Amino acid sequence: MTKMETIQFFSPGRVNIIGEHIDYNGGLVMPIAIAQGIKAEVQFRTDNIIEISSKQIAGTATFNLAKTKETAQKNNEWTDYVLGVIHYLQRENKAIDGCNIEISSNLPLGSGLSSSAALEVLIAYLLQYKQKNNIDLTELALFCQRVENEFVGVNCGIMDQFAVANGQKGKAMCLDCDTLDCQQIPFELGEYCLVLMNSKQPRELAGSAYNIRRAQCEQALAIIQEQQAVENLCAAQISDLEFLKDEVIYKRAKHVISEQQRVLQSVEALKQGNIPLLGKLLTASHISLDKDYEVSSEGLNLLVNTSIEQDICLGARLTGAGFGGCCIALVKKDAVNSFQEKIAEVYFERYRMYPDFYITNAEDGVRSL
Ligand code: GLA
């Protein structure tokens, strides 16, 4: 028997620098793709079978392409992302081949680094690789968002899939989530670096609270639109908040409108190499997410507060949807060790466990290796 050729693929996680809970409000976000992600070793087969296994999670899933073309049944496992991608590719009449896929991940699952987007984009990319389907990365991101919204049933925006697909080494993406225009700008932090801290606290509320936040934003927009011609909540002005009489709706809209201003200022700060200003904006974003959008948690606040109490840190915030997961901090490169020691000590004192730390850079998006 001839040995089957193995092709390797990699799909990264993402960190959102700033612009949180903005994508589904049609505004500008600033994510990067990161070094951690999911790798796949793939052997294409000549039959109609896709077999997938993971080095981290036990079990193998087997899909018969003749069957998945007709129906696909979720079973609330990680393999739903794979099945969803297969079924939707077939629905769109994209030719795909049978293959054996073994994945391994160094991306912590469910920690706000988009492990699900990384998996969807990885599978959609590799399944179309051999066919040399013309893979437009933005189309790929939209496709994967559709799978997540409709098949998996999570009502996410476009940011994660877009960042995972379109990341570029050394660049942050300034993505307009309304038009999908994306400006890649140099992500250079001078004598500072980006430290990622995983609280290791699960994001239990994330799903339900996320949908509630979305609905509240829609309500805010509808009320403002009775008075002003704005296309989306990010296009509204701070002065439009006066139309919102309900305190909760007011606070949600205040976060969105002010966060959008912070993203615009962050883009300028980054272009001018004004990292101290970027740091201040990150912290302001966190405070807004905590007090107005109410998606932070005690653990995330502890990480952020312990970060910004240190002179060597310019600013910090939670990243991703919130309710647990990760924080980022801008920290002086030559003081990273003492920074981490301090955080670890305080966090351990409170939770009897250590957060995980990663020094993060902007990296390339999905690719074959
Ligand atoms: C999750 C969603 C994204 C985005 C962020 C919050 O990561 O998947 O679409 O809404 O939360 O900014």
CSV table of C-alpha atoms and ligand atoms in Angstrom, one decimal:
chain,number,residue,atom,x,y,z
A,1,MET,CA,0.0,0.0,0.0
A,2,THR,CA,1.4,3.5,-0.8
A,3,LYS,CA,1.8,5.7,2.1
A,4,MET,CA,-0.7,8.6,2.0
A,5,GLU,CA,0.8,12.1,1.8
A,6,THR,CA,0.2,14.2,4.9
A,7,ILE,CA,-0.6,17.9,4.5
A,8,GLN,CA,-0.5,20.2,7.6
A,9,PHE,CA,-2.7,23.2,8.2
A,10,PHE,CA,-2.8,25.7,11.0
A,11,SER,CA,-5.6,28.1,12.1
A,12,PRO,CA,-4.8,30.6,14.8
A,13,GLY,CA,-6.9,32.0,17.7
A,14,ARG,CA,-7.4,35.7,17.9
A,15,VAL,CA,-7.1,38.5,20.5
A,16,ASN,CA,-9.2,41.6,20.2
A,17,ILE,CA,-7.0,44.6,21.0
A,18,ILE,CA,-10.0,47.0,21.3
A,19,GLY,CA,-13.6,47.3,20.1
A,20,GLU,CA,-15.5,44.9,22.2
A,21,HIS,CA,-19.2,44.0,21.5
A,22,ILE,CA,-18.9,46.3,18.5
A,23,ASP,CA,-18.9,43.8,15.6
A,24,TYR,CA,-22.7,43.1,15.8
A,25,ASN,CA,-23.3,46.8,16.1
A,26,GLY,CA,-21.7,47.5,12.8
A,27,GLY,CA,-18.6,49.3,13.9
A,28,LEU,CA,-14.8,49.2,13.8
A,29,VAL,CA,-12.8,46.5,15.7
A,30,MET,CA,-9.1,45.9,16.0
A,31,PRO,CA,-8.2,42.2,16.4
A,32,ILE,CA,-5.0,40.3,15.8
A,33,ALA,CA,-4.5,36.6,15.0
A,34,ILE,CA,-2.1,35.0,17.5
A,35,ALA,CA,0.5,32.3,17.6
A,36,GLN,CA,-1.6,29.8,19.5
A,37,GLY,CA,-4.1,27.9,17.5
A,38,ILE,CA,-5.2,24.5,16.0
A,39,LYS,CA,-3.0,22.4,13.8
A,40,ALA,CA,-4.4,19.7,11.5
A,41,GLU,CA,-2.6,16.8,9.8
A,42,VAL,CA,-4.6,15.7,6.8
A,43,GLN,CA,-4.5,12.7,4.5
A,44,PHE,CA,-6.9,12.9,1.6
A,45,ARG,CA,-8.7,9.7,0.7
A,46,THR,CA,-10.3,8.5,-2.4
A,47,ASP,CA,-13.7,7.7,-0.9
A,48,ASN,CA,-16.5,9.6,0.6
A,49,ILE,CA,-15.5,9.4,4.3
A,50,ILE,CA,-14.2,12.1,6.6
A,51,GLU,CA,-12.6,10.9,9.8
A,52,ILE,CA,-11.6,13.3,12.4
A,53,SER,CA,-9.9,12.9,15.8
A,54,SER,CA,-8.2,15.2,18.3
A,55,LYS,CA,-5.0,14.8,20.2
A,56,GLN,CA,-6.7,16.5,23.2
A,57,ILE,CA,-10.2,15.0,23.2
A,58,ALA,CA,-10.9,11.3,23.1
A,59,GLY,CA,-12.9,9.7,20.3
A,60,THR,CA,-13.1,9.8,16.5
A,61,ALA,CA,-16.0,11.1,14.5
A,62,THR,CA,-16.7,9.6,11.1
A,63,PHE,CA,-18.8,11.4,8.5
A,64,ASN,CA,-20.1,9.9,5.3
A,65,LEU,CA,-20.3,12.6,2.7
A,66,ALA,CA,-23.2,10.9,0.9
A,67,LYS,CA,-25.3,11.2,4.2
A,68,THR,CA,-24.1,14.6,5.4
A,69,LYS,CA,-25.2,16.1,2.1
A,70,GLU,CA,-28.8,15.2,2.9
A,71,THR,CA,-29.0,15.8,6.6
A,72,ALA,CA,-26.8,16.8,9.5
A,73,GLN,CA,-27.7,16.3,13.1
A,74,LYS,CA,-25.9,18.2,15.9
A,75,ASN,CA,-25.0,16.4,19.1
A,76,ASN,CA,-23.5,19.2,21.2
A,77,GLU,CA,-19.9,18.0,20.8
A,78,TRP,CA,-16.9,19.9,19.3
A,79,THR,CA,-17.4,17.8,16.2
A,80,ASP,CA,-20.6,19.9,15.5
A,81,TYR,CA,-18.3,22.6,14.1
A,82,VAL,CA,-16.8,20.1,11.7
A,83,LEU,CA,-20.2,18.6,10.7
A,84,GLY,CA,-21.7,22.1,10.3
A,85,VAL,CA,-18.9,23.1,7.9
A,86,ILE,CA,-19.1,19.9,5.9
A,87,HIS,CA,-22.9,20.1,5.6
A,88,TYR,CA,-22.9,23.8,4.6
A,89,LEU,CA,-20.1,23.4,2.1
A,90,GLN,CA,-22.2,20.7,0.5
A,91,ARG,CA,-25.3,22.8,0.6
A,92,GLU,CA,-23.4,25.4,-1.3
A,93,ASN,CA,-22.4,22.8,-3.9
A,94,LYS,CA,-18.7,23.0,-3.1
A,95,ALA,CA,-16.9,19.8,-4.0
A,96,ILE,CA,-15.1,18.2,-1.0
A,97,ASP,CA,-13.0,15.1,-0.7
A,98,GLY,CA,-12.8,12.4,1.9
A,99,CYS,CA,-9.9,12.7,4.3
A,100,ASN,CA,-8.5,11.7,7.7
A,101,ILE,CA,-7.9,14.7,9.9
A,102,GLU,CA,-6.0,14.7,13.2
A,103,ILE,CA,-6.1,18.0,15.1
A,104,SER,CA,-4.1,19.2,18.0
A,105,SER,CA,-4.5,22.5,19.7
A,106,ASN,CA,-2.5,24.7,22.0
A,107,LEU,CA,-5.4,27.2,22.2
A,108,PRO,CA,-7.2,27.0,25.5
A,109,LEU,CA,-10.8,26.1,24.8
A,110,GLY,CA,-13.6,28.4,25.8
A,111,SER,CA,-11.3,31.1,27.1
A,112,GLY,CA,-12.3,33.9,24.7
A,113,LEU,CA,-9.6,33.3,22.2
A,114,SER,CA,-12.0,32.1,19.5
A,115,SER,CA,-11.2,28.4,19.5
A,116,SER,CA,-14.5,27.7,17.8
A,117,ALA,CA,-13.8,30.2,15.0
A,118,ALA,CA,-10.3,28.7,14.6
A,119,LEU,CA,-11.8,25.2,14.2
A,120,GLU,CA,-14.5,26.2,11.7
A,121,VAL,CA,-12.1,28.2,9.6
A,122,LEU,CA,-9.5,25.4,9.7
A,123,ILE,CA,-11.9,22.8,8.5
A,124,ALA,CA,-13.5,25.0,5.8
A,125,TYR,CA,-10.0,25.9,4.5
A,126,LEU,CA,-8.5,22.5,4.4
A,127,LEU,CA,-11.6,20.8,2.9
A,128,GLN,CA,-11.4,23.1,0.0
A,129,TYR,CA,-7.6,23.0,-0.3
A,130,LYS,CA,-7.3,20.0,-2.6
A,131,GLN,CA,-10.1,21.2,-4.9
A,132,LYS,CA,-8.2,24.4,-5.3
A,133,ASN,CA,-11.5,26.2,-4.9
A,134,ASN,CA,-10.8,29.8,-5.2
A,135,ILE,CA,-10.6,30.5,-1.5
A,136,ASP,CA,-11.5,34.2,-0.7
A,137,LEU,CA,-10.7,34.6,2.9
A,138,THR,CA,-13.4,37.1,3.6
A,139,GLU,CA,-16.0,34.7,2.0
A,140,LEU,CA,-14.5,32.0,4.1
A,141,ALA,CA,-15.1,34.0,7.3
A,142,LEU,CA,-18.6,34.9,6.3
A,143,PHE,CA,-19.3,31.2,5.5
A,144,CYS,CA,-18.0,30.1,8.9
A,145,GLN,CA,-20.0,32.8,10.7
A,146,ARG,CA,-23.1,31.4,9.0
A,147,VAL,CA,-22.3,27.9,10.2
A,148,GLU,CA,-21.8,29.2,13.7
A,149,ASN,CA,-25.0,31.3,13.7
A,150,GLU,CA,-27.3,28.8,11.9
A,151,PHE,CA,-25.9,25.3,12.6
A,152,VAL,CA,-24.2,25.6,15.9
A,153,GLY,CA,-26.7,28.2,17.1
A,154,VAL,CA,-24.4,30.9,18.5
A,155,ASN,CA,-25.4,34.4,17.4
A,156,CYS,CA,-21.8,35.8,17.1
A,157,GLY,CA,-20.7,38.7,14.9
A,158,ILE,CA,-18.1,38.5,12.1
A,159,MET,CA,-14.9,39.6,14.1
A,160,ASP,CA,-13.6,36.2,15.2
A,161,GLN,CA,-13.9,34.3,11.9
A,162,PHE,CA,-12.6,37.3,10.0
A,163,ALA,CA,-9.5,37.7,12.2
A,164,VAL,CA,-8.7,34.0,12.1
A,165,ALA,CA,-8.9,34.0,8.3
A,166,ASN,CA,-7.3,37.3,7.5
A,167,GLY,CA,-4.6,37.8,10.2
A,168,GLN,CA,-1.2,39.1,9.0
A,169,LYS,CA,2.1,38.8,10.8
A,170,GLY,CA,3.0,42.1,12.5
A,171,LYS,CA,-0.4,43.7,11.6
A,172,ALA,CA,-3.5,44.6,13.5
A,173,MET,CA,-6.8,44.5,11.5
A,174,CYS,CA,-8.9,47.6,11.6
A,175,LEU,CA,-12.1,45.9,10.4
A,176,ASP,CA,-15.2,47.8,9.6
A,177,CYS,CA,-17.9,45.2,10.5
A,178,ASP,CA,-20.5,46.9,8.4
A,179,THR,CA,-18.7,47.1,5.1
A,180,LEU,CA,-15.9,44.5,5.9
A,181,ASP,CA,-13.3,46.9,4.7
A,182,CYS,CA,-10.1,46.0,6.5
A,183,GLN,CA,-7.0,48.1,6.9
A,184,GLN,CA,-4.0,46.2,8.1
A,185,ILE,CA,-1.9,48.5,10.3
A,186,PRO,CA,1.5,47.8,11.8
A,187,PHE,CA,1.2,46.4,15.3
A,188,GLU,CA,4.3,47.8,16.8
A,189,LEU,CA,4.5,48.4,20.6
A,190,GLY,CA,8.1,49.7,20.9
A,191,GLU,CA,9.5,48.9,24.3
A,192,TYR,CA,6.2,47.3,25.4
A,193,CYS,CA,4.7,44.0,24.7
A,194,LEU,CA,1.2,42.4,24.8
A,195,VAL,CA,0.7,40.0,27.7
A,196,LEU,CA,-2.3,37.7,27.6
A,197,MET,CA,-3.6,36.4,30.9
A,198,ASN,CA,-6.0,33.5,31.0
A,199,SER,CA,-8.2,33.7,34.2
A,200,LYS,CA,-9.1,30.0,33.6
A,201,GLN,CA,-12.5,30.9,34.8
A,202,PRO,CA,-15.2,29.5,32.5
A,203,ARG,CA,-17.5,31.8,30.6
A,204,GLU,CA,-20.7,30.2,31.9
A,205,LEU,CA,-23.0,33.1,31.3
A,206,ALA,CA,-21.5,34.0,28.0
A,207,GLY,CA,-24.1,32.5,25.7
A,208,SER,CA,-27.3,33.8,27.2
A,209,ALA,CA,-25.9,37.1,28.4
A,210,TYR,CA,-24.4,37.7,24.9
A,211,ASN,CA,-27.8,37.4,23.3
A,212,ILE,CA,-29.4,39.6,25.9
A,213,ARG,CA,-26.8,42.3,25.2
A,214,ARG,CA,-27.4,42.0,21.5
A,215,ALA,CA,-31.1,42.5,22.0
A,216,GLN,CA,-30.6,45.5,24.2
A,217,CYS,CA,-28.4,47.1,21.6
A,218,GLU,CA,-31.1,46.5,19.0
A,219,GLN,CA,-33.6,48.2,21.3
A,220,ALA,CA,-31.3,51.2,21.8
A,221,LEU,CA,-30.9,51.6,18.1
A,222,ALA,CA,-34.6,51.4,17.4
A,223,ILE,CA,-35.3,54.2,19.9
A,224,ILE,CA,-32.5,56.4,18.5
A,225,GLN,CA,-33.7,55.8,15.0
A,226,GLU,CA,-37.1,57.2,15.9
A,227,GLN,CA,-35.2,60.5,16.3
A,228,GLN,CA,-32.1,60.3,14.1
A,229,ALA,CA,-31.2,58.7,10.8
A,230,VAL,CA,-28.3,56.4,11.9
A,231,GLU,CA,-27.5,53.1,10.3
A,232,ASN,CA,-26.2,51.3,13.3
A,233,LEU,CA,-25.5,51.9,16.9
A,234,CYS,CA,-21.8,52.6,16.3
A,235,ALA,CA,-22.8,55.5,14.0
A,236,ALA,CA,-24.8,57.2,16.8
A,237,GLN,CA,-23.4,60.1,18.8
A,238,ILE,CA,-23.0,60.4,22.6
A,239,SER,CA,-25.6,63.1,22.5
A,240,ASP,CA,-28.1,60.6,21.2
A,241,LEU,CA,-28.0,58.9,24.5
A,242,GLU,CA,-30.5,61.5,25.8
A,243,PHE,CA,-33.3,59.6,23.9
A,244,LEU,CA,-32.7,56.5,26.0
A,245,LYS,CA,-34.8,56.7,29.2
A,246,ASP,CA,-34.3,53.2,30.4
A,247,GLU,CA,-31.1,53.0,32.6
A,248,VAL,CA,-29.9,49.6,31.4
A,249,ILE,CA,-30.5,50.4,27.7
A,250,TYR,CA,-28.7,53.7,28.2
A,251,LYS,CA,-25.7,52.1,29.7
A,252,ARG,CA,-25.4,49.4,27.0
A,253,ALA,CA,-25.5,52.1,24.3
A,254,LYS,CA,-23.1,54.3,26.2
A,255,HIS,CA,-20.5,51.5,26.1
A,256,VAL,CA,-21.0,50.9,22.4
A,257,ILE,CA,-20.9,54.5,21.3
A,258,SER,CA,-17.9,55.4,23.6
A,259,GLU,CA,-16.0,52.2,22.7
A,260,GLN,CA,-16.3,53.1,19.0
A,261,GLN,CA,-14.6,56.4,19.8
A,262,ARG,CA,-11.9,54.6,21.6
A,263,VAL,CA,-11.2,52.3,18.6
A,264,LEU,CA,-10.8,55.3,16.4
A,265,GLN,CA,-8.4,56.9,18.9
A,266,SER,CA,-6.5,53.6,19.2
A,267,VAL,CA,-6.0,53.4,15.5
A,268,GLU,CA,-4.4,56.9,15.6
A,269,ALA,CA,-2.4,56.0,18.7
A,270,LEU,CA,-1.0,52.9,17.1
A,271,LYS,CA,-0.2,54.7,13.8
A,272,GLN,CA,1.7,57.4,15.8
A,273,GLY,CA,3.4,54.9,18.0
A,274,ASN,CA,1.7,56.5,21.0
A,275,ILE,CA,1.6,53.3,23.1
A,276,PRO,CA,0.9,55.1,26.4
A,277,LEU,CA,-2.3,56.5,24.9
A,278,LEU,CA,-3.3,53.1,23.6
A,279,GLY,CA,-2.8,51.7,27.1
A,280,LYS,CA,-5.1,54.4,28.6
A,281,LEU,CA,-7.8,53.5,26.0
A,282,LEU,CA,-7.5,49.8,26.8
A,283,THR,CA,-8.2,50.5,30.5
A,284,ALA,CA,-11.0,52.9,29.6
A,285,SER,CA,-12.5,50.1,27.5
A,286,HIS,CA,-12.4,47.7,30.4
A,287,ILE,CA,-14.1,50.1,32.8
A,288,SER,CA,-16.8,50.6,30.2
A,289,LEU,CA,-17.2,46.9,29.7
A,290,ASP,CA,-17.4,46.4,33.5
A,291,LYS,CA,-19.6,49.3,34.5
A,292,ASP,CA,-21.8,50.0,31.5
A,293,TYR,CA,-21.9,46.8,29.5
A,294,GLU,CA,-21.6,44.6,32.6
A,295,VAL,CA,-19.7,41.7,31.0
A,296,SER,CA,-16.7,41.6,33.3
A,297,SER,CA,-16.2,39.3,36.3
A,298,GLU,CA,-14.5,39.5,39.7
A,299,GLY,CA,-11.6,37.5,38.3
A,300,LEU,CA,-11.1,39.6,35.2
A,301,ASN,CA,-11.3,42.8,37.3
A,302,LEU,CA,-8.7,41.4,39.7
A,303,LEU,CA,-6.3,40.7,36.7
A,304,VAL,CA,-6.9,44.2,35.3
A,305,ASN,CA,-6.6,46.1,38.5
A,306,THR,CA,-3.5,44.2,39.6
A,307,SER,CA,-2.0,45.0,36.1
A,308,ILE,CA,-2.7,48.7,36.1
A,309,GLU,CA,-1.5,49.2,39.7
A,310,GLN,CA,2.0,48.5,38.4
A,311,ASP,CA,3.9,51.4,36.8
A,312,ILE,CA,5.4,49.0,34.1
A,313,CYS,CA,1.9,48.4,32.7
A,314,LEU,CA,0.3,51.0,30.4
A,315,GLY,CA,-3.2,49.6,30.4
A,316,ALA,CA,-5.3,46.4,30.5
A,317,ARG,CA,-8.7,45.1,29.7
A,318,LEU,CA,-10.7,41.9,29.3
A,319,THR,CA,-10.7,40.6,25.7
A,320,GLY,CA,-13.5,38.7,23.9
A,321,ALA,CA,-17.1,38.4,25.1
A,322,GLY,CA,-16.3,38.6,28.8
A,323,PHE,CA,-17.7,36.7,31.9
A,324,GLY,CA,-14.4,34.9,32.3
A,325,GLY,CA,-11.7,34.0,29.7
A,326,CYS,CA,-8.7,36.3,29.1
A,327,CYS,CA,-7.3,39.8,29.7
A,328,ILE,CA,-4.6,41.6,27.9
A,329,ALA,CA,-2.1,44.1,29.3
A,330,LEU,CA,0.6,46.4,27.7
A,331,VAL,CA,3.7,45.7,29.8
A,332,LYS,CA,7.3,47.0,29.6
A,333,LYS,CA,9.2,44.3,27.8
A,334,ASP,CA,12.1,44.2,30.3
A,335,ALA,CA,9.8,43.9,33.3
A,336,VAL,CA,7.5,41.2,32.1
A,337,ASN,CA,8.8,38.6,34.7
A,338,SER,CA,8.1,40.8,37.7
A,339,PHE,CA,4.8,41.8,36.2
A,340,GLN,CA,3.7,38.1,35.9
A,341,GLU,CA,5.0,37.2,39.4
A,342,LYS,CA,2.9,40.0,41.0
A,343,ILE,CA,-0.2,39.0,39.1
A,344,ALA,CA,0.3,35.3,39.9
A,345,GLU,CA,0.8,36.0,43.6
A,346,VAL,CA,-2.3,38.1,43.9
A,347,TYR,CA,-4.5,35.8,41.8
A,348,PHE,CA,-3.3,32.7,43.7
A,349,GLU,CA,-4.0,34.4,47.0
A,350,ARG,CA,-7.7,34.9,45.9
A,351,TYR,CA,-8.4,31.8,43.8
A,352,ARG,CA,-5.8,29.2,44.8
A,353,MET,CA,-4.8,28.9,41.2
A,354,TYR,CA,-2.5,30.6,38.8
A,355,PRO,CA,-3.5,32.3,35.6
A,356,ASP,CA,-1.7,31.3,32.4
A,357,PHE,CA,0.5,33.9,30.7
A,358,TYR,CA,1.4,34.3,27.0
A,359,ILE,CA,3.4,37.0,25.4
A,360,THR,CA,1.4,37.7,22.2
A,361,ASN,CA,2.3,39.1,18.8
A,362,ALA,CA,0.2,39.5,15.6
A,363,GLU,CA,0.6,36.4,13.4
A,364,ASP,CA,-0.7,35.1,10.1
A,365,GLY,CA,-4.2,33.7,9.6
A,366,VAL,CA,-5.2,30.2,8.4
A,367,ARG,CA,-2.7,28.5,6.2
A,368,SER,CA,-1.1,25.3,5.0
A,369,LEU,CA,2.3,24.6,6.5
B,1,GLA,C1,-17.4,37.0,20.8
B,1,GLA,C2,-18.2,37.0,19.5
B,1,GLA,C3,-17.7,38.1,18.6
B,1,GLA,C4,-17.7,39.4,19.4
B,1,GLA,C5,-17.1,39.3,20.7
B,1,GLA,C6,-17.3,40.6,21.6
B,1,GLA,O1,-16.1,36.7,20.7
B,1,GLA,O2,-17.9,35.7,18.8
B,1,GLA,O3,-18.4,38.1,17.4
B,1,GLA,O4,-19.0,39.9,19.4
B,1,GLA,O5,-17.6,38.2,21.5
B,1,GLA,O6,-16.6,41.6,21.0
